[in-house]
Coordinates of C-alpha atoms in Angstrom, one line a residue:
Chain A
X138 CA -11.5 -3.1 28.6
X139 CA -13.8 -1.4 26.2
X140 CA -11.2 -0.5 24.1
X141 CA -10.0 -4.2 24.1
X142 CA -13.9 -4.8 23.0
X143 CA -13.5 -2.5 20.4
X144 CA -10.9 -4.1 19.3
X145 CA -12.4 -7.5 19.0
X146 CA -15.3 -6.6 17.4
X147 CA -13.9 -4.8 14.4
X148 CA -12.2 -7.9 13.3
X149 CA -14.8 -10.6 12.2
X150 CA -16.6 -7.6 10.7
X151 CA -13.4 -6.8 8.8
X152 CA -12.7 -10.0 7.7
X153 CA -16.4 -10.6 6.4
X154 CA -16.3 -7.5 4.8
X155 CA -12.9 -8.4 2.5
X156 CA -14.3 -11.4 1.3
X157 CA -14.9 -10.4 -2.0
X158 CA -18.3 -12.1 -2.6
X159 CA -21.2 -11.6 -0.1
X160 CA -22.5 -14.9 -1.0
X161 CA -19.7 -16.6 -0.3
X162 CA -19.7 -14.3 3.4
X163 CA -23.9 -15.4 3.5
X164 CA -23.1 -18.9 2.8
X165 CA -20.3 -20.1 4.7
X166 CA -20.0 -17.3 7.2
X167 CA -19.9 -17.7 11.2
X168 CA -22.0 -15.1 12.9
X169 CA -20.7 -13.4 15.8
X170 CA -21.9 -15.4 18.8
X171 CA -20.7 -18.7 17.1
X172 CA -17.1 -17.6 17.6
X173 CA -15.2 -19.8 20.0
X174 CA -12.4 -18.7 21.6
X175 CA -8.7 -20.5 20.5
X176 CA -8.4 -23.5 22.2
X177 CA -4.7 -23.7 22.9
X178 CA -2.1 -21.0 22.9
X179 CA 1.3 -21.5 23.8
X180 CA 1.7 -17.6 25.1
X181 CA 3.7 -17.4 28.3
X182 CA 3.2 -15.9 31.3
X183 CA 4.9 -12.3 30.8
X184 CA 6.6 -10.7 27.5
X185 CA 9.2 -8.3 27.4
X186 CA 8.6 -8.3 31.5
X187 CA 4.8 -7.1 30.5
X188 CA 2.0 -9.4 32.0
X189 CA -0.3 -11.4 29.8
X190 CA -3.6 -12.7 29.8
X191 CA -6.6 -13.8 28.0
X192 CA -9.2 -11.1 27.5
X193 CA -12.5 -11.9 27.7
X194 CA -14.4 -10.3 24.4
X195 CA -17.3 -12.7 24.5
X196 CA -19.7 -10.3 24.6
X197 CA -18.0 -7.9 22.2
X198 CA -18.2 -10.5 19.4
X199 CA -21.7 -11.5 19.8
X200 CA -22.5 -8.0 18.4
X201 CA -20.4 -8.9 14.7
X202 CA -22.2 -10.3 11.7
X203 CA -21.0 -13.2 9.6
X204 CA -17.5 -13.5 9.3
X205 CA -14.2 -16.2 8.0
X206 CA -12.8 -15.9 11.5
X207 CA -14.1 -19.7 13.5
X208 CA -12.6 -18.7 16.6
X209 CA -10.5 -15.1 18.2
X210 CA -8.9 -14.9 21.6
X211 CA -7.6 -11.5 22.7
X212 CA -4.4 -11.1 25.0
X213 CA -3.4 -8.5 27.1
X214 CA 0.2 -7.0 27.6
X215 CA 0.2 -5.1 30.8
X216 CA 3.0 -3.6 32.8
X217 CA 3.1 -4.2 37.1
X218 CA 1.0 -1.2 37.9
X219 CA -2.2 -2.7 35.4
X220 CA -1.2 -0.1 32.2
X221 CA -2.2 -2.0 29.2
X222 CA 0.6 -1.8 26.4
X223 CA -0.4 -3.8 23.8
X224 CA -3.4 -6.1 22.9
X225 CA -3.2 -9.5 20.6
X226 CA -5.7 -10.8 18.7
X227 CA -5.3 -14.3 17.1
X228 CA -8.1 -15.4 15.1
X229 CA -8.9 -18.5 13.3
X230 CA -9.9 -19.2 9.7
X231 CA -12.5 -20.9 8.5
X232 CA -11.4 -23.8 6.3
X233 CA -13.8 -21.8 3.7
X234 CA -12.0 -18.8 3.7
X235 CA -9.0 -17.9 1.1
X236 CA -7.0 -16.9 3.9
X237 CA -3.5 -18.5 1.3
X238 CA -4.6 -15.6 -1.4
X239 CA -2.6 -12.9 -1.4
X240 CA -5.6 -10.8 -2.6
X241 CA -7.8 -11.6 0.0
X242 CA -4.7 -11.1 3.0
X243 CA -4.3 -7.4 1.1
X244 CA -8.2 -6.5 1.1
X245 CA -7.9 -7.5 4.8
X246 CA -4.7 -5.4 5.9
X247 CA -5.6 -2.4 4.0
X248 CA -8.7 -2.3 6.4
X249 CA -7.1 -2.4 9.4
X250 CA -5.7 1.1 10.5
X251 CA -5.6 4.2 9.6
X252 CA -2.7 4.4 7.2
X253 CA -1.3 2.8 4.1
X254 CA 0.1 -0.4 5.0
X255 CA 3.5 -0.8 4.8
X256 CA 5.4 -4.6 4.4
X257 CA 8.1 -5.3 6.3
X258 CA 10.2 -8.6 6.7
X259 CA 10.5 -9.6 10.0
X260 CA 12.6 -13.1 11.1
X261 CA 11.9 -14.0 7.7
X262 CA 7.7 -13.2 8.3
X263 CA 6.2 -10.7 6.2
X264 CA 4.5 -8.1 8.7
X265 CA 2.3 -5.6 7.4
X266 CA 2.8 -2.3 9.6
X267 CA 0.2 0.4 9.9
X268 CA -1.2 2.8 12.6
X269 CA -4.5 3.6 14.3
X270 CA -5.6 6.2 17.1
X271 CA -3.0 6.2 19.1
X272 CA -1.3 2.6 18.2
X273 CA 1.1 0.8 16.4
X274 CA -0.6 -1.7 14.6
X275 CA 1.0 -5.1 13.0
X276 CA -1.3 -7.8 11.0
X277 CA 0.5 -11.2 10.0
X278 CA -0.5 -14.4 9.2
X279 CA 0.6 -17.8 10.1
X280 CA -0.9 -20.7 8.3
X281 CA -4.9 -20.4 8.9
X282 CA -4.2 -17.7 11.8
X283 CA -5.0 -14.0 11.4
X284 CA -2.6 -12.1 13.9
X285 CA -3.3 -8.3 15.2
X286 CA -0.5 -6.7 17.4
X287 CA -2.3 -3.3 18.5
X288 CA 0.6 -1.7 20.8
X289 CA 0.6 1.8 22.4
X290 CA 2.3 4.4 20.3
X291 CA 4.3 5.5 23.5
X292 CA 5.6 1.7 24.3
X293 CA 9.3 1.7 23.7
X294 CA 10.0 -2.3 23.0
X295 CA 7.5 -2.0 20.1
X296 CA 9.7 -4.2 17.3
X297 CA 11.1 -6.5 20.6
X298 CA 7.5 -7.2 21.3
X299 CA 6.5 -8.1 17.8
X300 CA 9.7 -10.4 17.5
X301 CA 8.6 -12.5 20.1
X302 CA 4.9 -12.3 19.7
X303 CA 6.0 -13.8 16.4
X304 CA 7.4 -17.1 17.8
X305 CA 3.6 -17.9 18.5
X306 CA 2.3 -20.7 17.4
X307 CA -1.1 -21.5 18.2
Chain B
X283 CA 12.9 -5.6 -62.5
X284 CA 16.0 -6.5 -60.5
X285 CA 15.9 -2.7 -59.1
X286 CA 12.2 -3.6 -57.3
X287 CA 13.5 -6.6 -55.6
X288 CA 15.5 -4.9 -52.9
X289 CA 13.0 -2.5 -51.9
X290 CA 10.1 -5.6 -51.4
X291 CA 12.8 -7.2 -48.9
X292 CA 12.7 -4.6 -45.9
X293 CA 8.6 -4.7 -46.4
X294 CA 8.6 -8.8 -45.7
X295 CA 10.8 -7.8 -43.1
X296 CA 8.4 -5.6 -41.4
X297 CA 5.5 -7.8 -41.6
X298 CA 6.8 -10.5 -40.4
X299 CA 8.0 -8.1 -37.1
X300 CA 4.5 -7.0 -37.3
X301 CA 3.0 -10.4 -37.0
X302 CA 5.7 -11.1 -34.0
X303 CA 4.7 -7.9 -32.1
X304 CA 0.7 -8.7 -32.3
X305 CA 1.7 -12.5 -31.0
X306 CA 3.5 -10.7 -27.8
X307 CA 0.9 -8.1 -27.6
X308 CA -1.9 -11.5 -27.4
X309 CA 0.1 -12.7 -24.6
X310 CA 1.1 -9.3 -23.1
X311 CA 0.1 -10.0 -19.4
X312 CA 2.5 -12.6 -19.1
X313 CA 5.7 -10.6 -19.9
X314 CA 4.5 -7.1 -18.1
X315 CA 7.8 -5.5 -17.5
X316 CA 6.6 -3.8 -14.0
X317 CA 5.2 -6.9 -12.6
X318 CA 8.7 -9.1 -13.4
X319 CA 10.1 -5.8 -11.6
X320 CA 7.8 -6.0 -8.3
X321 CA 8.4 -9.6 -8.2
X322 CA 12.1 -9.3 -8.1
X323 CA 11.4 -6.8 -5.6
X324 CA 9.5 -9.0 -3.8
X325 CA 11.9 -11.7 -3.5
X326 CA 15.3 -9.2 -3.0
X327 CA 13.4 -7.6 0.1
X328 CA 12.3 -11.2 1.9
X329 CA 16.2 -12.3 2.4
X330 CA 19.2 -11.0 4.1
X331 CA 21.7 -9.3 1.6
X332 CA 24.4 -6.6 2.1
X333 CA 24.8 -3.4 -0.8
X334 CA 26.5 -0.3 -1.4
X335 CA 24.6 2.8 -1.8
X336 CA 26.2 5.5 -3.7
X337 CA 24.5 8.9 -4.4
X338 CA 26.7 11.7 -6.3
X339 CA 25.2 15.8 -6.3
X340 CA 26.6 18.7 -7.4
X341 CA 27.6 18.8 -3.9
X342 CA 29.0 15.5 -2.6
X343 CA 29.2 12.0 -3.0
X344 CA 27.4 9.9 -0.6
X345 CA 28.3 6.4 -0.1
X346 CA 26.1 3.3 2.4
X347 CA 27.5 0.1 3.2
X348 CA 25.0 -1.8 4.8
X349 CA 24.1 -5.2 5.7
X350 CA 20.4 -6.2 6.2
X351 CA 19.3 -9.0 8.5
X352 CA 15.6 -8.4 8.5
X353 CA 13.9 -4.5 7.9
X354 CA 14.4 -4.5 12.0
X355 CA 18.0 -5.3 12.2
X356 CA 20.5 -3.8 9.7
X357 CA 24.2 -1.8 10.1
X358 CA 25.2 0.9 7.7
X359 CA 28.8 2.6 7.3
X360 CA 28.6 6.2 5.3
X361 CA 31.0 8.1 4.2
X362 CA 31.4 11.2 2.3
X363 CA 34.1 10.7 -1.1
X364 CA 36.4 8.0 0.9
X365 CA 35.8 8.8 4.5
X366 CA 33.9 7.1 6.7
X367 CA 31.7 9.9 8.3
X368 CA 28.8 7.8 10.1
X369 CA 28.3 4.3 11.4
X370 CA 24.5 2.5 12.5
X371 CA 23.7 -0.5 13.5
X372 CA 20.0 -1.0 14.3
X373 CA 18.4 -3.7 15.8
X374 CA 15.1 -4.0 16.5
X375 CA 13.5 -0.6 19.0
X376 CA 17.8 -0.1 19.5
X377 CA 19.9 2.2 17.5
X378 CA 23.7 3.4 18.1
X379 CA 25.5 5.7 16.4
X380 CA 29.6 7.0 15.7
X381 CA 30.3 9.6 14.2
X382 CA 33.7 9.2 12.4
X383 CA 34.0 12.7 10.8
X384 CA 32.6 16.3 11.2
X385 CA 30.0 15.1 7.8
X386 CA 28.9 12.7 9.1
X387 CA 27.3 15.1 12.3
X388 CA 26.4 17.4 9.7
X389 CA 24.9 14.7 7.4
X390 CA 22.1 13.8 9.9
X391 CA 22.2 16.4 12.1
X392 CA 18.0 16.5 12.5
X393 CA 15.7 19.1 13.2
X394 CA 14.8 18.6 16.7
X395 CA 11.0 16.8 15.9
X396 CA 11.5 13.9 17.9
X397 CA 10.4 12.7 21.3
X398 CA 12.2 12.0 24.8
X399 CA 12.6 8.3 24.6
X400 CA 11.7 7.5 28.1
X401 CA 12.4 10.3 30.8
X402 CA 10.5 12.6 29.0
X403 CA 13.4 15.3 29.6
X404 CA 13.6 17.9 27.4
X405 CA 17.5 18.1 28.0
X406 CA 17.4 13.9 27.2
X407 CA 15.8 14.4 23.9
X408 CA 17.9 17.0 22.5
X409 CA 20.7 15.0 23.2
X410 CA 22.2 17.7 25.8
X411 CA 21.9 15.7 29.0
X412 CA 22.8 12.3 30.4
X413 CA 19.9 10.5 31.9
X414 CA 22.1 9.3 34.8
X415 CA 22.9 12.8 35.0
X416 CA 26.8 11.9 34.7
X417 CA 29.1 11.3 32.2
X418 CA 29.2 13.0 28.7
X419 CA 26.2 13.7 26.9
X420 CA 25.1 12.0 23.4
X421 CA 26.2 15.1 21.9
X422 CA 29.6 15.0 23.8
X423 CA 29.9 11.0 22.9
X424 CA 28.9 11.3 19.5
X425 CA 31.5 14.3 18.8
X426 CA 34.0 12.7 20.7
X427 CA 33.5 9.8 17.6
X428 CA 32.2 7.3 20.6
X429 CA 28.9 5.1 20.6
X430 CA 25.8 6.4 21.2
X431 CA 23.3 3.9 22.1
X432 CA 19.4 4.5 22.1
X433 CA 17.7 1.8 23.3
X434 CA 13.7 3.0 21.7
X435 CA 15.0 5.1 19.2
X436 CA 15.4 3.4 16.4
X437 CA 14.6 5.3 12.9
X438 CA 11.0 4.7 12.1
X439 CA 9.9 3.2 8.5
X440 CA 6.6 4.4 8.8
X441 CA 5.5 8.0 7.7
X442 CA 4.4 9.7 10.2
X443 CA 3.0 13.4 10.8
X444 CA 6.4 14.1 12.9
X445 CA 8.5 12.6 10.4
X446 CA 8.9 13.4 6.5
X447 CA 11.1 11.7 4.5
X448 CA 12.7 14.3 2.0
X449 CA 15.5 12.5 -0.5
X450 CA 19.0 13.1 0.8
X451 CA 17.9 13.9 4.1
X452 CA 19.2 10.4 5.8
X453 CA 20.8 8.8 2.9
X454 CA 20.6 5.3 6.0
X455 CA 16.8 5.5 5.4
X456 CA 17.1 6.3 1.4
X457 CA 19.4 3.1 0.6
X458 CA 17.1 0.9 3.1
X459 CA 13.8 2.5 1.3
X460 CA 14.8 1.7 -2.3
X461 CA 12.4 -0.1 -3.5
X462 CA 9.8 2.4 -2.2
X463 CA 11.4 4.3 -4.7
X464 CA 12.0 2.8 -7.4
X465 CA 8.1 1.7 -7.2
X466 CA 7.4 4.9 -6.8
X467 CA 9.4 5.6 -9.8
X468 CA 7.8 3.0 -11.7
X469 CA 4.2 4.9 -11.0
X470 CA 5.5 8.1 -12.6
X471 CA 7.4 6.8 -15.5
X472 CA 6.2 7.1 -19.1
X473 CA 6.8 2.9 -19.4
X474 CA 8.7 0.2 -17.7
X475 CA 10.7 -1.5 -20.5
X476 CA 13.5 -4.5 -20.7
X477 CA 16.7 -2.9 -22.7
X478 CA 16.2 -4.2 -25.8
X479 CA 18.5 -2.2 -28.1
X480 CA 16.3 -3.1 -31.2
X481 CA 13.5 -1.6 -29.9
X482 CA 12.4 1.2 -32.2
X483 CA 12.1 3.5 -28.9
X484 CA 15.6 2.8 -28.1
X485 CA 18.1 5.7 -28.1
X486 CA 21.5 4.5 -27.7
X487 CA 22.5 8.4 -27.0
X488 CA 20.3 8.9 -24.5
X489 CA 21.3 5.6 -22.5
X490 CA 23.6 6.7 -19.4
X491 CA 23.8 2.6 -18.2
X492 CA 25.5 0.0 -18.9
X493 CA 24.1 -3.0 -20.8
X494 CA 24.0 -6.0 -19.1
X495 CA 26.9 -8.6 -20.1
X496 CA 26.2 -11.3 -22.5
X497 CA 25.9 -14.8 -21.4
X498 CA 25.4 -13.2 -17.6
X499 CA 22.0 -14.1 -17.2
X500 CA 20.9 -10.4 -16.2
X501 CA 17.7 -8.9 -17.5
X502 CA 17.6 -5.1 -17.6
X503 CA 14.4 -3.2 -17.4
X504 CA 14.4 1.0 -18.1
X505 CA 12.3 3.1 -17.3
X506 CA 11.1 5.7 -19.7
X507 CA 10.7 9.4 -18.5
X508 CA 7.4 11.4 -19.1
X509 CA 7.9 14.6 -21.8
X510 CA 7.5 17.8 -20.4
X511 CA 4.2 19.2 -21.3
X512 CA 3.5 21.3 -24.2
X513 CA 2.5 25.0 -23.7
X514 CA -1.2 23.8 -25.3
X515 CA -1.3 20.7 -23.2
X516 CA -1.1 22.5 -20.3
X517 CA -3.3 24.7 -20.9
X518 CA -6.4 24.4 -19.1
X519 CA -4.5 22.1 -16.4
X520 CA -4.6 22.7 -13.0
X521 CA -1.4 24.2 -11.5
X522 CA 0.0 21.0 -10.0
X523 CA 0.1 19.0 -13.6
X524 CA 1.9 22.5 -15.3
X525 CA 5.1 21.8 -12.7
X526 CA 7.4 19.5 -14.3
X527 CA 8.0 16.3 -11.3
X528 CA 11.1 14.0 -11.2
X529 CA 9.3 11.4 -13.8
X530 CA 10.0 13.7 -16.4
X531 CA 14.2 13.8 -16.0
X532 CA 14.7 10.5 -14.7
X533 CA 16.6 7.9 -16.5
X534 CA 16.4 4.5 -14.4
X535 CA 18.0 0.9 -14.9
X536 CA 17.1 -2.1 -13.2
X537 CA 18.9 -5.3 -12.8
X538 CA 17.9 -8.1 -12.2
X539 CA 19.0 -11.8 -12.4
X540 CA 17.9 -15.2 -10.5
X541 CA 14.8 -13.3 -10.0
X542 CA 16.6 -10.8 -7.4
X543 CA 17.3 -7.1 -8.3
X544 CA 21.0 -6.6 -8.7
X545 CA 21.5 -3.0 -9.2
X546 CA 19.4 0.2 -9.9
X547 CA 21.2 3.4 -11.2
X548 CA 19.5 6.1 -11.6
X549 CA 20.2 9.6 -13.4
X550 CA 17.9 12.6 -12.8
X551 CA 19.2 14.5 -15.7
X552 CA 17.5 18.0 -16.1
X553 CA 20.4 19.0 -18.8
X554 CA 19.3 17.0 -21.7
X555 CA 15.7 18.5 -21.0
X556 CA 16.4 22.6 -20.8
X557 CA 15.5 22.5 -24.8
X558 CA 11.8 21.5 -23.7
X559 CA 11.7 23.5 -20.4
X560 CA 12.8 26.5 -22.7
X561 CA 10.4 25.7 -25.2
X562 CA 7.8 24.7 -22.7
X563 CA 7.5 27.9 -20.4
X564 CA 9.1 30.5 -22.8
X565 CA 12.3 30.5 -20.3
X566 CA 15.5 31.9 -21.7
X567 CA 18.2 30.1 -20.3
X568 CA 21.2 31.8 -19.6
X569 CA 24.8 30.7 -18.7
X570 CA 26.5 27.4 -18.2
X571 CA 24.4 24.1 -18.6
X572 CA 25.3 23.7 -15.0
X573 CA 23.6 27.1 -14.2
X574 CA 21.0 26.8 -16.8
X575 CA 19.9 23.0 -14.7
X576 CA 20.2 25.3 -11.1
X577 CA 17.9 28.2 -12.2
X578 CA 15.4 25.2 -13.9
X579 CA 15.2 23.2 -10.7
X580 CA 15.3 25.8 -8.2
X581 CA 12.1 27.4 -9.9
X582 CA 10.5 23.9 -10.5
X583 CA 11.2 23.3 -6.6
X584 CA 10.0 26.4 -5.2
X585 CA 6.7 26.2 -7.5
X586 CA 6.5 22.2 -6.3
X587 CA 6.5 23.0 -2.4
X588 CA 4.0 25.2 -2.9
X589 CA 1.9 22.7 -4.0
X590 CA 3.2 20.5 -1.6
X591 CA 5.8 18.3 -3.6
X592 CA 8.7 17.0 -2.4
X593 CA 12.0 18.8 -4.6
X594 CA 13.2 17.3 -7.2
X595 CA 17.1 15.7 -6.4
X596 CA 19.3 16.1 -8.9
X597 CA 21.7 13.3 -9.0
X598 CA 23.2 9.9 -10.1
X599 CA 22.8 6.9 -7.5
X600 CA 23.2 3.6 -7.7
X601 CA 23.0 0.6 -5.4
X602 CA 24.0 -3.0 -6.0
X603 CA 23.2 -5.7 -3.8
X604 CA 25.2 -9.2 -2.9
X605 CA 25.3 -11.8 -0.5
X606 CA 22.2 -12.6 -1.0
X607 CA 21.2 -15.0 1.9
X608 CA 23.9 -14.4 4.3
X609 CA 22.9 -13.3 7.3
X610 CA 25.2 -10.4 8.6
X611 CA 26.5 -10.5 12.1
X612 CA 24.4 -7.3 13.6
X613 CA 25.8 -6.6 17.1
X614 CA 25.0 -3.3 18.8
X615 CA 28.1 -2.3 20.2
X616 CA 29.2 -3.1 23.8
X617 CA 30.3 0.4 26.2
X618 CA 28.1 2.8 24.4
X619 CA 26.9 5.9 25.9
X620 CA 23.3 5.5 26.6
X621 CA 21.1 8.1 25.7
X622 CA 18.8 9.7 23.6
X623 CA 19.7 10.3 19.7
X624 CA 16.6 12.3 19.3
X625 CA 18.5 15.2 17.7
X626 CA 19.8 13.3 14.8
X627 CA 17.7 13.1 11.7
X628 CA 14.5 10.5 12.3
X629 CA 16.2 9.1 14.8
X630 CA 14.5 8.7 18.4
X631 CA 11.2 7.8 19.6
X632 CA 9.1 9.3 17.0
X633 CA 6.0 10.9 17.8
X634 CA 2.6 9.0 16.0
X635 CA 0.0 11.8 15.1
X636 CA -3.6 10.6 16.5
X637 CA -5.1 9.3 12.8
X638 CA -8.4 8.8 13.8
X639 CA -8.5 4.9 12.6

């Protein structure tokens, strides 16, 4: 769980951060505790035979500053015994934000992980891969929807996962 | 007076070229050679399409068939001059693999970096066991030119600590990763250019390529290759910017029509600069060109790894793509041994260093 927190909380920090102007962040931001969770998802059940279910990172978020995310739910993907595999974020955009720009979806990517990202085309979705401590990281974006698929480094359906968890739609 | 009047034509002639290059130098950000490249890139990478990947060395020619789905599903056919030596298909986490000649073991026979992909077994992820613990092994299948299937070991696209991608090593991964390097390419050439044969800068004698056709609608840029530093300019230089790299002997062509690469050839051609090396480092070459080029790039090579570089490859390749928008029919096969292919060159479960992030 506290590294599902961790998780959550780097984003609307992230995503306030890549802006580009602070006063644009200032103005028109959302602060931490004033993001909602998503109110429909249409994730099923289990994934790849891993369970899922909403995390809750309430408390986690309440700690970030201004952000262009309006609202982030957090999913789990964990096998029988409890072992978590994977972690999705899905975060909303403010209708504010230049989430269509190409420069502001770059500033964004390049500051999640710990390496260069790399893009990859994926069911005809460009996917931007990169890695952090230990995971597998993929960042894409669907209309106003920021998605972060933060897998174990170790799981062995990595790409399967990411094919499906791209059929989301919120 | 009628002697003067053919020496005033050629000057009108050169102001009016004058005026025409400062009206494309106004409006120079709209027809900037590398970004028309990275946008062809761009749209050539985001559909399904098939190519041929052919690289010739010294040593061998090295030809890739493949068709590409997405970067996660994608089948390849090598073979070394006309035999088939090694057949992939990949498709998402799975890979299998044939091996249709005694090359095609050697070509991507790895170096042993990669992980177990699920048992953890040492014997599993050198290919010398059978998970079931009956039947042949991967090694056995693979020799025996049948299927090997591993279901999580797929050949990653990421760089990794485990994994480093030298050129020629998996000439799968180079003919997949060939944009990466012809950006990359782009970043250490001189100037990206579109053939333009009355350029001043063009030298027909250097050109290795063909021109594109007339009437065929194809736009070709070059890319121009750095000199090799003078004795003075290097002097002073830190070691790494003495040591001739790749952007100094690489001729490069790219193709490109309906906004979609078409081809790329390439030519790494050291020959054509042993005058500057000689001149350059006070280097006496002796004996054929051939030798002269081997004694040039085995010396810039083992000064480069020193510093860390990767070697410079000398070759011709080309690759041309077609079917641009058909999506290939990527099975993996049925009946394959299942195991892992962690011996074979960056394939099985690779290994992520911890980064930190």
């Amino acid at each position: 769980m506290r590294r599902l927190a961790s998780i959550a909380a780097i984003i609307p920090a992230l995503v306030a951060a890549c802006g580009g102007s602070p006063t644009h962040v200032v103005g028109g931001g959302v602060l931490g505790k004033n993001i909602r969770p998503l109110s429909t998802t249409n994730l099923p059940q289990t994934m790849l035979g891993l369970g899922v279910r909403s995390e809750d990172v309430s408390k986690a978020l309440t700690a970030g500053s201004r952000s262009y995310v309006s609202a982030t739910s957090v999913y789990s993907f964990r096998r029988a015994d409890n072992l978590l595999q994977a972690t999705l974020q899905i975060s909303q955009f403010q209708t504010s934000a230049r989430y269509q720009s190409d420069k502001f979806r770059q500033t964004l990517v390049a500051g999640v992980g710990g390496t260069v990202p790399l893009l990859v085309h994926v069911g005809g979705q460009q996917v931007w891969l990169t890695t952090g401590d230990l995971q597998r990281i993929a960042v894409w974006f669907h209309g106003a929807f920021l998605f972060i698929l933060a897998e174990r480094q170790d799981f062995p359906l990595s790409r399967a996962l990411l094919r499906q968890a791209l059929q989301i739609t919120p | 007076m009628s002697t003067h009047r053919p020496a005033r034509r050629p000057l009108g002639f050169v102001l009016v070229l004058v005026a025409v290059a400062a009206l494309l130098a106004s409006c120079g950000h709209l027809t900037n050679p590398t970004a028309e490249v990275d946008r062809a890139i761009a749209n050539t990478v985001a559909v399904p399409r098939s190519f041929v990947y052919t690289e010739t060395t010294e040593a061998a020619t090295i030809t890739v068939q493949g068709s590409v789905a997405d970067d996660f599903r994608y089948k390849a056919l090598v073979s070394t001059g006309q035999q088939p030596a090694f057949e992939e298909v990949v498709s998402d986490d799975a890979v299998a693999d044939r091996v249709l000649s005694p090359d095609g073991l050697n070509l991507f026979r790895g170096t042993g970096t990669s992980a177990s992909t699920t048992s953890g077994a040492a014997g599993v992820a050198t290919g010398f066991a059978n998970p079931s613990g009956s039947g042949p092994t991967p090694a056995d299948a693979l020799t025996a030119g049948g299927w090997v299937l591993d279901p999580a070991g797929a050949p990653s696209l990421l760089p990794s600590a485990s994994s480093r991608h030298t050129l020629g090593s998996d000439p799968i991964y180079d003919s997949l990763t060939v944009f990466q390097y012809v950006d990359q390419a782009m970043h250490q050439a001189f100037d990206v250019r579109k053939y333009n044969p009355d350029d001043l800068r063009y030298r027909p004698q250097d050109d290795p390529f063909p021109r594109p056709a007339a009437g065929s609608g194809v736009t070709r840029y070059d890319l121009d290759r750095r000199n090799i530093p003078h004795l003075q300019q290097q002097a002073g230089n830190a070691a790494n910017q003495s040591v001739p790299d790749a952007g100094m002997f690489r001729k490069m062509g790219i193709y490109v029509k309906n906004g979609r690469i078409i081809q790329v050839l390439e030519q790494i051609d050291v020959a054509s600069r042993l005058p500057d090396l000689s001149k350059s480092y006070n280097i006496t070459f002796k004996g054929s060109v051939q030798q002269s080029v081997d004694a040039a790039i085995t010396a810039i090579n083992s000064v480069g790894a020193a510093i860390g570089r990767d070697p410079i490859r000398v070759r011709t390749m080309s690759i041309k793509f077609v079917d641009f928008g058909s999506v290939p029919d990527v099975k993996l096969p049925a009946g394959a041994t299942v195991g892992s292919l962690g011996f074979l060159e960056n394939r099985g479960q690779q290994v992520l260093a911890k980064t930190g992030g």
